[in-house]
XYZ file of C-alpha atoms in Angstrom:
741
model
C 56.607 8.433 -20.788
C 58.052 11.450 -22.886
C 56.906 13.136 -26.037
C 59.066 12.602 -29.180
C 60.549 15.850 -30.450
C 60.609 17.190 -34.060
C 63.159 15.213 -36.079
C 64.184 13.066 -33.226
C 64.052 9.296 -33.501
C 61.337 7.887 -31.284
C 62.587 5.928 -28.330
C 61.513 2.303 -28.134
C 59.239 1.833 -25.141
C 60.007 -1.074 -22.839
C 57.114 -3.325 -21.977
C 54.672 -0.544 -22.899
C 52.073 0.026 -25.524
C 51.123 3.299 -27.348
C 47.571 4.562 -26.947
C 46.237 7.537 -29.078
C 44.257 10.185 -27.282
C 41.958 12.897 -28.676
C 43.452 16.209 -29.962
C 41.633 18.083 -27.282
C 43.754 16.323 -24.759
C 46.409 18.892 -23.766
C 48.908 16.523 -22.265
C 51.300 14.240 -24.106
C 49.854 12.448 -27.126
C 50.546 9.061 -25.595
C 50.744 7.454 -22.156
C 52.415 4.288 -21.045
C 50.503 1.558 -19.104
C 51.947 -1.713 -17.828
C 49.739 -4.628 -18.867
C 50.352 -6.424 -15.595
C 48.948 -3.464 -13.728
C 45.588 -3.494 -15.555
C 43.038 -5.286 -13.426
C 40.616 -7.670 -15.132
C 37.051 -6.953 -14.195
C 35.046 -10.098 -13.507
C 31.964 -8.739 -15.295
C 33.657 -7.727 -18.579
C 31.593 -7.965 -21.737
C 31.931 -10.870 -24.167
C 34.111 -8.797 -26.497
C 36.334 -7.684 -23.727
C 36.604 -11.274 -22.498
C 37.709 -12.420 -25.947
C 40.329 -9.660 -26.131
C 41.530 -10.638 -22.672
C 41.757 -14.302 -23.705
C 43.843 -13.415 -26.765
C 46.161 -11.150 -24.828
C 46.649 -13.834 -22.108
C 48.389 -16.064 -24.621
C 51.234 -13.567 -24.832
C 51.643 -13.184 -21.084
C 54.610 -14.538 -19.220
C 53.763 -17.102 -16.535
C 54.389 -16.017 -13.002
C 57.320 -17.948 -11.513
C 56.276 -20.973 -9.328
C 57.290 -20.827 -5.685
C 60.132 -23.172 -4.713
C 59.211 -26.788 -3.875
C 60.118 -26.271 -0.230
C 57.659 -23.375 0.004
C 54.866 -25.300 -1.695
C 55.297 -28.347 0.573
C 55.514 -26.135 3.641
C 52.281 -24.391 2.673
C 50.546 -27.729 2.114
C 51.672 -29.417 5.327
C 51.465 -26.475 7.626
C 53.827 -24.651 9.980
C 54.232 -27.568 12.371
C 56.436 -29.455 9.933
C 58.470 -26.415 8.948
C 61.565 -27.398 10.992
C 61.617 -30.854 9.441
C 61.157 -29.436 5.962
C 64.037 -27.061 6.549
C 66.321 -30.033 7.175
C 65.023 -32.073 4.224
C 64.861 -29.212 1.754
C 68.474 -29.477 0.455
C 68.095 -33.195 -0.222
C 64.744 -32.755 -1.910
C 66.207 -30.081 -4.145
C 69.041 -32.401 -5.245
C 66.814 -35.337 -6.226
C 64.029 -33.289 -7.796
C 65.712 -33.059 -11.271
C 66.221 -36.838 -11.336
C 62.646 -37.492 -10.324
C 61.438 -35.222 -13.106
C 63.483 -37.193 -15.613
C 61.954 -40.479 -14.398
C 58.450 -39.123 -14.660
C 56.895 -40.921 -17.640
C 55.689 -38.798 -20.483
C 52.372 -40.155 -21.634
C 51.181 -40.063 -24.367
C 54.714 -40.661 -25.570
C 56.315 -37.716 -27.462
C 57.946 -38.376 -30.789
C 55.375 -41.046 -31.752
C 52.579 -40.746 -34.214
C 49.052 -42.123 -34.337
C 48.252 -45.045 -32.044
C 51.894 -45.642 -31.153
C 51.769 -42.597 -28.900
C 49.515 -44.621 -26.537
C 51.671 -47.756 -26.263
C 53.782 -47.670 -23.072
C 57.494 -48.182 -23.449
C 59.253 -51.201 -21.942
C 60.541 -48.959 -19.186
C 56.995 -47.928 -18.354
C 55.862 -51.551 -18.396
C 58.711 -52.551 -16.112
C 58.039 -49.652 -13.778
C 54.362 -50.599 -13.543
C 55.118 -54.240 -12.802
C 57.697 -53.391 -10.153
C 55.346 -50.864 -8.576
C 52.525 -53.424 -8.481
C 54.783 -56.018 -6.901
C 55.985 -53.529 -4.335
C 52.508 -52.360 -3.403
C 51.178 -55.930 -3.258
C 54.049 -57.020 -1.059
C 53.500 -54.080 1.221
C 49.780 -54.891 1.412
C 50.440 -58.540 2.287
C 52.956 -57.587 4.952
C 50.497 -55.163 6.533
C 47.637 -57.712 6.295
C 49.754 -60.438 7.870
C 50.770 -58.141 10.716
C 47.185 -57.020 11.270
C 45.686 -60.548 11.264
C 45.197 -62.189 14.650
C 44.363 -65.811 15.340
C 40.867 -65.755 16.905
C 40.639 -66.679 20.564
C 37.285 -68.433 20.208
C 36.831 -71.534 18.112
C 33.693 -72.169 16.094
C 30.882 -73.610 18.192
C 30.669 -76.857 16.262
C 34.434 -77.285 16.552
C 34.101 -77.462 20.339
C 30.751 -79.208 20.418
C 30.545 -82.058 22.877
C 28.241 -84.831 23.965
C 25.669 -84.261 26.690
C 26.077 -86.735 29.559
C 23.086 -88.071 31.497
C 23.361 -89.629 34.959
C 21.126 -91.939 36.971
C 19.733 -90.759 40.296
C 22.677 -92.423 42.052
C 25.169 -90.363 40.004
C 26.376 -93.149 37.701
C 26.483 -92.435 33.937
C 23.322 -93.364 32.057
C 23.800 -92.143 28.466
C 25.755 -89.831 26.216
C 24.068 -87.907 23.458
C 24.741 -84.954 21.231
C 24.225 -83.560 17.763
C 27.916 -84.048 17.107
C 29.696 -87.275 17.865
C 33.270 -86.381 18.647
C 36.030 -88.033 20.611
C 39.410 -86.354 20.339
C 42.365 -88.678 19.817
C 46.040 -87.755 20.337
C 48.110 -88.066 17.176
C 50.273 -90.783 18.680
C 47.208 -93.046 18.863
C 46.402 -92.572 15.182
C 48.382 -95.038 13.007
C 50.772 -93.601 10.441
C 48.946 -95.372 7.616
C 45.807 -93.493 8.605
C 47.624 -90.158 8.788
C 49.303 -90.602 5.425
C 46.135 -91.818 3.758
C 44.572 -88.484 4.677
C 47.668 -86.483 3.739
C 48.044 -88.316 0.407
C 44.474 -87.523 -0.488
C 44.387 -83.961 0.788
C 47.857 -82.405 1.118
C 50.946 -84.553 0.442
C 53.290 -81.568 0.932
C 51.820 -80.748 4.340
C 55.093 -81.085 6.272
C 57.009 -78.817 3.861
C 54.512 -76.151 2.811
C 54.169 -72.790 4.630
C 50.569 -73.476 5.556
C 49.035 -72.248 2.306
C 49.165 -73.254 -1.325
C 49.876 -70.294 -3.606
C 48.969 -72.381 -6.632
C 45.714 -73.453 -5.050
C 44.803 -69.926 -3.969
C 45.519 -68.622 -7.468
C 43.360 -71.350 -8.964
C 40.548 -70.565 -6.517
C 40.811 -66.844 -7.314
C 40.721 -67.562 -11.047
C 37.643 -69.726 -10.649
C 35.962 -67.082 -8.516
C 36.557 -64.314 -11.055
C 35.808 -66.498 -14.065
C 32.948 -68.642 -12.807
C 31.643 -66.995 -9.667
C 32.685 -69.604 -7.127
C 35.745 -70.543 -5.131
C 37.032 -74.070 -5.220
C 39.893 -76.245 -4.154
C 43.456 -75.416 -3.359
C 43.287 -75.659 0.437
C 46.065 -77.180 2.482
C 45.445 -79.181 5.642
C 46.276 -76.048 7.627
C 43.774 -73.979 5.666
C 41.075 -76.605 6.101
C 41.750 -76.747 9.837
C 41.518 -72.946 10.058
C 38.245 -73.013 8.142
C 36.864 -75.737 10.415
C 37.683 -74.191 13.761
C 37.975 -70.432 13.204
C 35.935 -69.396 10.182
C 32.694 -70.262 8.408
C 32.125 -72.308 5.280
C 31.129 -69.364 3.064
C 32.787 -69.536 -0.356
C 33.911 -65.920 -0.730
C 37.194 -64.227 -1.626
C 37.307 -62.320 1.671
C 36.896 -65.532 3.681
C 39.567 -67.237 1.548
C 41.986 -64.343 2.095
C 41.416 -64.329 5.867
C 41.875 -68.100 5.883
C 45.254 -67.729 4.132
C 46.507 -65.066 6.542
C 45.486 -67.053 9.645
C 46.995 -70.203 8.116
C 50.352 -68.504 7.637
C 50.391 -67.320 11.230
C 49.163 -70.620 12.611
C 51.850 -72.479 10.697
C 54.450 -70.303 12.422
C 52.960 -70.716 15.888
C 51.900 -74.388 15.953
C 53.797 -77.525 15.090
C 52.736 -79.500 12.046
C 51.798 -82.465 14.225
C 49.517 -80.318 16.375
C 47.793 -78.922 13.301
C 47.326 -82.401 11.830
C 45.956 -83.702 15.128
C 43.473 -80.848 15.310
C 42.423 -81.382 11.706
C 41.843 -85.116 12.147
C 39.748 -84.491 15.268
C 37.536 -81.732 13.857
C 36.844 -82.800 10.271
C 33.389 -83.922 9.183
C 33.122 -87.537 8.021
C 29.353 -87.915 7.666
C 26.902 -90.112 9.618
C 26.798 -87.473 12.334
C 30.490 -87.871 13.143
C 33.355 -85.421 13.553
C 36.893 -86.706 13.871
C 38.674 -89.815 12.654
C 37.921 -91.833 15.814
C 34.132 -91.505 15.543
C 34.375 -92.051 11.785
C 36.184 -95.363 12.325
C 33.460 -96.443 14.735
C 30.617 -95.253 12.514
C 31.837 -96.892 9.280
C 33.764 -99.934 10.515
C 32.692 -100.455 14.115
C 36.267 -100.228 15.391
C 38.642 -97.735 16.953
C 40.949 -95.719 14.722
C 43.953 -97.658 16.028
C 42.550 -100.812 14.414
C 42.188 -99.379 10.893
C 44.393 -100.573 8.025
C 45.602 -98.482 5.095
C 42.750 -99.628 2.858
C 40.034 -98.600 5.320
C 41.856 -95.341 6.021
C 41.967 -94.585 2.282
C 38.185 -94.870 2.112
C 37.686 -92.645 5.162
C 40.003 -90.081 3.559
C 37.681 -89.935 0.551
C 34.843 -88.802 2.812
C 36.688 -85.535 3.435
C 35.674 -84.508 -0.085
C 32.042 -84.765 0.978
C 30.380 -87.633 2.806
C 27.163 -87.064 0.896
C 29.009 -87.856 -2.336
C 31.270 -90.670 -1.175
C 29.278 -92.729 1.353
C 28.718 -95.890 -0.726
C 25.689 -96.978 1.286
C 23.614 -94.062 -0.006
C 23.473 -94.920 -3.714
C 25.357 -96.598 -6.567
C 26.816 -93.341 -7.887
C 28.370 -92.681 -4.489
C 29.859 -96.147 -4.459
C 31.478 -95.657 -7.845
C 33.018 -92.372 -6.720
C 34.185 -93.890 -3.430
C 35.882 -96.865 -5.131
C 37.675 -94.596 -7.597
C 38.860 -92.219 -4.885
C 39.910 -95.123 -2.615
C 42.050 -96.656 -5.369
C 43.609 -93.313 -6.276
C 44.510 -92.605 -2.643
C 46.301 -95.935 -2.244
C 48.228 -95.329 -5.483
C 49.114 -91.855 -4.273
C 50.491 -93.315 -1.025
C 52.766 -95.555 -3.091
C 53.809 -92.606 -5.258
C 54.992 -90.523 -2.293
C 56.688 -93.500 -0.658
C 54.313 -94.036 2.254
C 53.018 -97.454 1.139
C 55.008 -100.249 -0.421
C 53.968 -101.705 -3.741
C 53.773 -105.141 -2.156
C 51.290 -103.938 0.466
C 49.346 -102.007 -2.136
C 48.967 -105.204 -4.107
C 47.118 -106.788 -1.189
C 44.399 -104.132 -1.247
C 42.414 -105.107 -4.310
C 38.945 -105.319 -2.782
C 37.078 -102.228 -1.706
C 36.575 -102.253 2.096
C 32.788 -102.069 2.334
C 31.677 -100.012 5.359
C 28.808 -100.937 7.679
C 25.306 -100.254 6.398
C 24.412 -98.041 9.366
C 26.141 -96.203 12.174
C 26.324 -98.606 15.157
C 26.742 -95.638 17.505
C 23.017 -94.971 17.043
C 22.061 -98.637 17.294
C 20.647 -98.721 20.819
C 16.860 -98.758 21.028
C 17.065 -99.255 24.790
C 14.769 -97.789 27.443
C 17.451 -95.250 28.266
C 16.575 -93.538 24.986
C 13.088 -92.820 26.311
C 14.588 -91.565 29.567
C 16.967 -89.289 27.686
C 14.083 -87.941 25.619
C 12.097 -87.022 28.735
C 15.108 -85.568 30.547
C 16.234 -83.491 27.553
C 12.786 -81.949 27.134
C 12.576 -81.105 30.813
C 16.172 -79.828 31.052
C 15.703 -77.327 28.239
C 12.435 -76.054 29.667
C 13.389 -75.917 33.352
C 16.944 -74.747 32.668
C 15.876 -72.097 30.107
C 18.310 -73.594 27.605
C 17.728 -72.995 23.916
C 17.751 -75.893 21.481
C 20.867 -74.440 19.850
C 22.844 -74.208 23.088
C 21.692 -77.625 24.245
C 22.727 -79.202 20.947
C 26.210 -77.716 21.325
C 26.579 -80.056 24.301
C 28.796 -79.916 27.337
C 25.929 -80.344 29.807
C 25.857 -82.861 32.647
C 22.226 -83.759 33.333
C 21.564 -85.504 36.645
C 18.199 -87.209 36.320
C 15.724 -88.548 38.884
C 15.566 -91.994 37.262
C 16.188 -94.925 39.603
C 18.300 -97.532 37.834
C 16.911 -100.494 39.802
C 13.277 -99.453 39.445
C 13.759 -98.834 35.731
C 15.196 -102.315 35.252
C 12.349 -103.963 37.168
C 9.641 -102.027 35.359
C 11.161 -102.801 31.968
C 11.507 -106.476 32.821
C 7.895 -106.711 34.021
C 6.483 -105.103 30.859
C 8.752 -107.158 28.585
C 7.566 -110.413 30.183
C 3.918 -109.423 29.732
C 4.484 -108.368 26.135
C 6.357 -111.546 25.247
C 3.648 -113.719 26.852
C 0.896 -111.950 24.909
C 2.799 -112.360 21.641
C 3.188 -116.046 22.383
C -0.414 -116.692 23.498
C -2.271 -114.464 21.027
C 0.131 -113.135 18.387
C -2.626 -111.759 16.143
C -4.159 -109.410 18.703
C -0.973 -108.801 20.650
C 0.680 -107.360 17.559
C -1.304 -104.137 18.045
C -0.913 -104.072 21.841
C 0.762 -101.126 23.587
C 2.080 -100.866 27.129
C 2.794 -97.642 28.991
C 4.047 -97.381 32.556
C 5.627 -94.907 34.944
C 6.652 -94.605 38.595
C 6.467 -91.181 40.279
C 7.441 -90.358 43.874
C 5.227 -88.314 46.171
C 7.657 -85.392 45.813
C 7.292 -85.351 42.011
C 10.427 -87.258 40.986
C 9.908 -89.509 37.966
C 11.691 -92.694 38.982
C 11.059 -94.980 36.008
C 9.153 -95.178 32.719
C 8.442 -97.763 30.082
C 8.206 -95.992 26.743
C 7.953 -98.839 24.273
C 9.762 -101.854 22.842
C 12.220 -99.993 20.592
C 12.972 -96.291 20.472
C 14.364 -96.591 16.930
C 11.153 -97.828 15.371
C 8.580 -96.106 17.582
C 8.275 -92.370 17.323
C 6.574 -91.705 20.648
C 6.900 -92.514 24.339
C 4.013 -94.678 25.558
C 4.511 -93.584 29.156
C 3.843 -90.005 28.092
C 1.125 -90.669 25.501
C -2.390 -89.277 25.972
C -4.148 -91.874 23.882
C -6.819 -93.768 25.835
C -9.287 -92.757 28.589
C -8.596 -93.331 32.265
C -11.893 -95.130 32.818
C -12.776 -96.135 36.356
C -9.210 -95.358 37.495
C -10.431 -91.728 37.483
C -12.996 -92.318 40.288
C -10.654 -91.279 43.158
C -10.562 -87.721 41.762
C -14.383 -87.578 41.754
C -14.402 -88.854 45.337
C -11.807 -86.270 46.380
C -13.790 -83.434 44.755
C -16.966 -84.445 46.613
C -15.175 -84.716 49.948
C -13.382 -81.391 49.403
C -16.263 -79.237 48.123
C -19.482 -80.951 49.238
C -22.600 -81.331 47.106
C -25.629 -79.321 46.023
C -28.960 -81.117 45.938
C -30.757 -78.037 44.617
C -29.620 -75.308 42.242
C -29.490 -72.531 44.851
C -29.386 -74.680 47.945
C -26.687 -74.740 50.570
C -23.634 -76.961 50.269
C -24.010 -80.299 51.959
C -20.849 -81.951 53.297
C -19.968 -85.423 52.071
C -18.055 -88.101 53.969
C -16.942 -91.622 53.215
C -20.100 -92.893 54.909
C -22.464 -90.892 52.710
C -24.829 -93.263 50.881
C -25.530 -93.299 47.150
C -27.484 -95.608 44.856
C -25.143 -98.364 43.706
C -27.538 -100.148 41.364
C -26.823 -100.615 37.701
C -28.374 -98.371 35.071
C -29.314 -95.622 37.524
C -30.502 -92.427 35.757
C -28.269 -89.427 36.314
C -30.086 -86.457 37.806
C -29.584 -82.745 38.009
C -31.354 -80.392 40.480
C -33.962 -79.855 37.748
C -34.494 -83.530 36.998
C -33.030 -86.242 34.711
C -30.048 -85.439 32.471
C -30.688 -85.841 28.752
C -27.968 -86.106 26.131
C -28.062 -84.313 22.787
C -29.870 -87.157 21.118
C -32.690 -86.867 23.629
C -31.753 -90.007 25.525
C -31.705 -90.094 29.292
C -28.178 -90.689 30.621
C -27.772 -93.576 33.054
C -24.778 -94.866 35.013
C -23.649 -98.459 34.577
C -21.520 -100.836 36.632
C -19.029 -103.374 35.348
C -20.828 -106.586 34.564
C -24.249 -104.953 35.121
C -24.077 -105.689 38.831
C -26.233 -103.784 41.354
C -25.193 -102.968 44.925
C -28.154 -101.053 46.354
C -27.461 -98.179 48.723
C -23.723 -98.071 49.301
C -21.305 -95.739 51.065
C -18.885 -93.790 48.925
C -15.904 -95.332 50.734
C -17.133 -98.859 50.039
C -18.134 -97.928 46.470
C -14.569 -96.853 45.709
C -13.127 -99.906 47.423
C -15.315 -102.180 45.277
C -15.094 -100.041 42.128
C -18.817 -99.350 41.880
C -19.304 -96.738 39.174
C -22.864 -95.484 39.515
C -22.504 -93.575 42.825
C -19.616 -91.534 41.449
C -21.384 -90.441 38.293
C -24.133 -88.967 40.449
C -21.607 -87.614 42.973
C -19.874 -85.769 40.136
C -23.133 -84.147 39.072
C -23.932 -83.162 42.677
C -20.460 -81.723 43.288
C -20.248 -79.970 39.952
C -18.318 -81.217 36.928
C -16.253 -78.033 36.934
C -15.047 -78.743 40.477
C -14.322 -82.387 39.617
C -12.171 -81.303 36.722
C -10.422 -78.610 38.776
C -9.597 -81.130 41.513
C -8.146 -83.578 38.994
C -6.033 -80.842 37.402
C -4.712 -79.659 40.773
C -3.806 -83.249 41.566
C -1.710 -83.613 38.429
C -3.779 -84.256 35.308
C -3.256 -81.877 32.402
C -6.098 -79.624 31.202
C -5.441 -80.790 27.642
C -6.455 -84.342 28.541
C -10.066 -83.373 29.235
C -12.877 -83.310 26.730
C -16.464 -82.157 27.005
C -17.795 -81.353 30.469
C -20.576 -83.953 30.495
C -21.465 -86.768 32.967
C -19.045 -89.121 31.151
C -16.225 -86.988 32.609
C -16.776 -88.644 36.002
C -16.377 -92.062 34.366
C -12.896 -91.190 33.168
C -13.350 -89.771 29.669
C -10.120 -87.804 30.190
C -7.030 -89.248 28.480
C -4.072 -88.776 30.850
C -0.676 -90.362 30.322
C 0.755 -92.997 32.632
C 3.114 -90.362 34.058
C 0.203 -88.040 34.895
C -1.955 -90.786 36.417
C 0.934 -91.852 38.636
C 1.483 -88.216 39.591
C -2.206 -87.794 40.479
C -2.256 -90.816 42.784
C 1.025 -89.622 44.329
C -0.863 -86.509 45.470
C -3.047 -88.694 47.696
C 0.065 -90.313 49.175
C 1.557 -86.842 49.836
C -1.343 -85.811 52.092
C -2.928 -83.724 49.370
C 0.135 -81.788 48.204
C 0.957 -82.013 44.522
C 4.374 -81.540 42.969
C 4.620 -81.398 39.200
C 6.465 -84.489 37.917
C 10.061 -83.760 36.960
C 12.947 -85.814 35.601
C 16.032 -83.635 36.204
C 17.327 -82.585 39.623
C 20.602 -80.876 38.640
C 22.317 -79.482 35.535
C 25.956 -78.439 35.320
C 28.109 -77.210 32.483
C 31.870 -77.272 32.719
C 31.580 -77.646 36.479
C 29.219 -74.697 36.894
C 25.772 -75.327 38.292
C 22.994 -74.121 36.023
C 19.886 -72.399 37.302
C 17.053 -74.925 37.325
C 13.385 -74.216 37.959
C 12.616 -77.151 40.252
C 8.884 -77.481 41.007
C 7.562 -77.010 44.527
C 4.600 -78.622 46.265
C 1.176 -76.953 46.091
C -1.903 -77.811 48.080
C -4.375 -79.676 45.865
C -6.740 -81.099 48.477
C -6.854 -81.066 52.251
C -4.912 -83.674 54.235
C -8.195 -85.043 55.584
C -9.520 -85.676 52.088
C -6.227 -87.144 50.886
C -6.137 -89.612 53.790
C -9.731 -90.705 53.213
C -9.088 -91.314 49.494
C -5.903 -93.236 50.314
C -7.796 -95.300 52.882
C -10.462 -96.231 50.350
C -7.762 -97.121 47.791
C -6.008 -99.296 50.388
C -9.287 -101.148 50.947
C -9.671 -101.439 47.186
C -6.246 -103.065 46.933
C -6.971 -105.507 49.791
C -10.361 -106.391 48.325
C -9.016 -107.086 44.842
C -5.744 -108.736 45.897
C -6.106 -110.147 49.403
C -3.184 -112.527 49.036
C -0.785 -109.813 47.858
C -1.083 -107.463 50.810
C 2.475 -106.969 52.077
C 3.383 -107.864 55.631
C 5.313 -104.628 56.014
C 3.523 -101.791 57.774
C 3.882 -99.491 54.748
C 0.515 -98.666 53.272
C -0.234 -100.041 49.804
C -3.140 -98.524 47.916
C -4.304 -98.956 44.367
C -7.151 -99.429 41.958
C -7.820 -101.042 38.610
C -9.399 -99.103 35.783
C -11.576 -100.277 32.918
C -13.195 -98.343 30.096
C -16.436 -98.545 28.212
C -15.921 -100.670 25.136
C -12.975 -102.489 26.731
C -10.414 -100.299 24.919
C -8.002 -99.816 27.841
C -7.067 -101.426 31.133
C -5.258 -99.637 33.979
C -3.782 -100.298 37.339
C -2.555 -97.401 39.457
C -1.170 -98.053 42.909
C 1.053 -96.527 45.589
C 3.582 -98.202 47.875
C 6.162 -96.480 50.080
C 5.091 -93.091 48.696
C 5.859 -94.175 45.121
C 2.959 -94.312 42.717
C 3.088 -96.491 39.599
C 0.578 -96.399 36.754
C 0.324 -99.092 34.062
C -1.939 -98.986 31.009
C -2.528 -101.598 28.296
C -4.415 -100.842 25.086
C -4.602 -101.830 21.421
C -4.137 -99.542 18.437
C -3.222 -100.618 14.918
C -1.121 -97.622 13.878
C -1.037 -98.809 10.268
C -4.794 -98.229 10.014
C -5.909 -95.516 12.461
C -5.380 -93.942 15.874
C -8.663 -95.265 17.245
C -8.322 -97.653 20.223
C -9.418 -101.222 19.549
C -11.070 -103.713 21.935
C -8.473 -105.505 24.019
C -9.910 -108.961 23.289
C -8.361 -110.524 26.350
C -4.886 -109.007 25.931
C -5.230 -107.240 29.303
C -6.314 -110.435 31.100
C -9.288 -110.736 33.441
C -10.343 -108.872 36.569
C -8.958 -111.723 38.664
C -5.709 -111.928 36.695
C -5.107 -108.464 35.318
C -2.070 -107.856 33.078
C -1.665 -104.216 34.238
C -1.690 -105.363 37.863
C 0.805 -108.124 37.068
C 3.167 -105.530 35.591
C 2.617 -103.222 38.579
C 3.366 -105.927 41.139
C 6.423 -107.075 39.189
C 7.723 -103.511 39.093
C 7.082 -102.844 42.790
C 8.176 -106.161 44.304
C 10.285 -106.438 46.370
C 10.358 -102.636 46.447
C 6.756 -102.298 47.569
């Protein structure tokens, strides 16, 4: 900066400003400062900040670095070589890109028109949206894989049960499915389904764009997704996905459908769809549907019947005409429309359509469930045991695929069923009034625990429980062998703190009728203050009698006192170790020795089998092997445990053999195999038993009366069980065992 001389014109400063200084300042009157060199203090006062803001409006903007430099700085030094190559091309197209950049709000427009996009902007937006959407769909299609695992219910199978000899016994399962090859499904059946569901199946790409759009519109507008699925999409939903009605599931379904349509033939997809679709009545697949609704195979269906079955794909609960009148009206309308649609697409002639004027009424009930045979009771027992012993959950078991090899003997089952059926029919003929409420339970159990046969009831469909496994009536005098075994095993106590006295079969007890029951302290009184006394059948007295002979002749009174002398707790423990369940016992009072416990026929047979097994007890079981897809499953098979000593078991068996010979002298077999058994009666004549063993197989039979329409209380038999000389339970037992016994 220089000082202006006298008379000289002042020079015009360049990019400077003049500042006055005080007169005392001896240097030049002015000094030049460049504005760009003046630093801005961050803590300037408000006035200084305002001056700075005003002066900043007149500043020149610093030049922006070149695009190449800015990109290089953003992406880092690693991409610098690539940027160096691309830089010339980027520089050339940059001006054109700037021209294409939309100016919004639009310049040169006033008011609201500034905010209305131009047609070029609209077009650019639409094209951009289409491009991005297409790119998204391409990426989604490439990223979507067809799942390796099918849905569990799509592969669900029947469970197969086998007899002890390995022959098939029954097939069961939550899902009834039998896959059929497409060639075995008539064309009329195929086209009835296609006409109703997807007429363009053989020409579409696996999805319906119109249907998907409609479903999306409904989802956005009404909150649900509906309709629009092709056969391929429905098949994908059935076997790969779930039934959730969501946009994400619908989108995944579409992507998998597109890929599946490219990888599988149309015929294979149609075959899979027809074999996995739900038709109601517990059936999956067109074959089981034909059997469930018309009692015939799919190959025997005509176009009219197929048109009705096709309507069920819309929802069996809405179109099964046997459920209600509204369903029937919907089914008839849909059936007629399907036939007309077949004519419209050229898959049914008008002449043939004219012959189908009457709605093909389906069967009232599914005949596949119409069995009611004894095998249903066997399956029930085996299924319960298989799940427990095989540690199989209900869910996994219901998915099927298991081969269950049971212990049931086909011949013994047939004989037992025949014997009970004859007795039941005879009672209904001779005394229909009382026999109407009669019930028969029976079971055969081997000494090693195998359940060989059961009789569960007359009809599994109408009876909700298995009579062979019911704990309904007391065992009565059939329980006496367990009291005898407890006394022989543990001895007796004649005084409270006295030593244990051994008991043998020759030990004598009072066999008279109405003998008071005693404890070490004296007579036993019940809660009502009445002295408890033991009674014999028919009020007969026998005097002093050995325990062996008392059991052989079914004398009750010695065993009630023997139970008190041995200890009721030990009597109960012996019975439980021999096979009776703890839940079958009631109060621990003298009546326990007279058979107040309520065991099932299976458990009574198991208990007597312990005597035949020399005192070793094996829990009764009904399944010996389980496999799944050829692989053997781990099965907790029961093992034998010592219940009583061999000596005691042989003595009890000997007394039971004498009991059998005494009661049935003419029926003693000529074979050397030992046959032992005993009848059982109850106080009040509410139940009659016979439990006997032959060739190490024990069979228990019980007959009782209960009117289930009124109560669960047992009723007097009133002669239904026969007499002591001609006992119905024994007749059933002998019929079941002969000629096996």
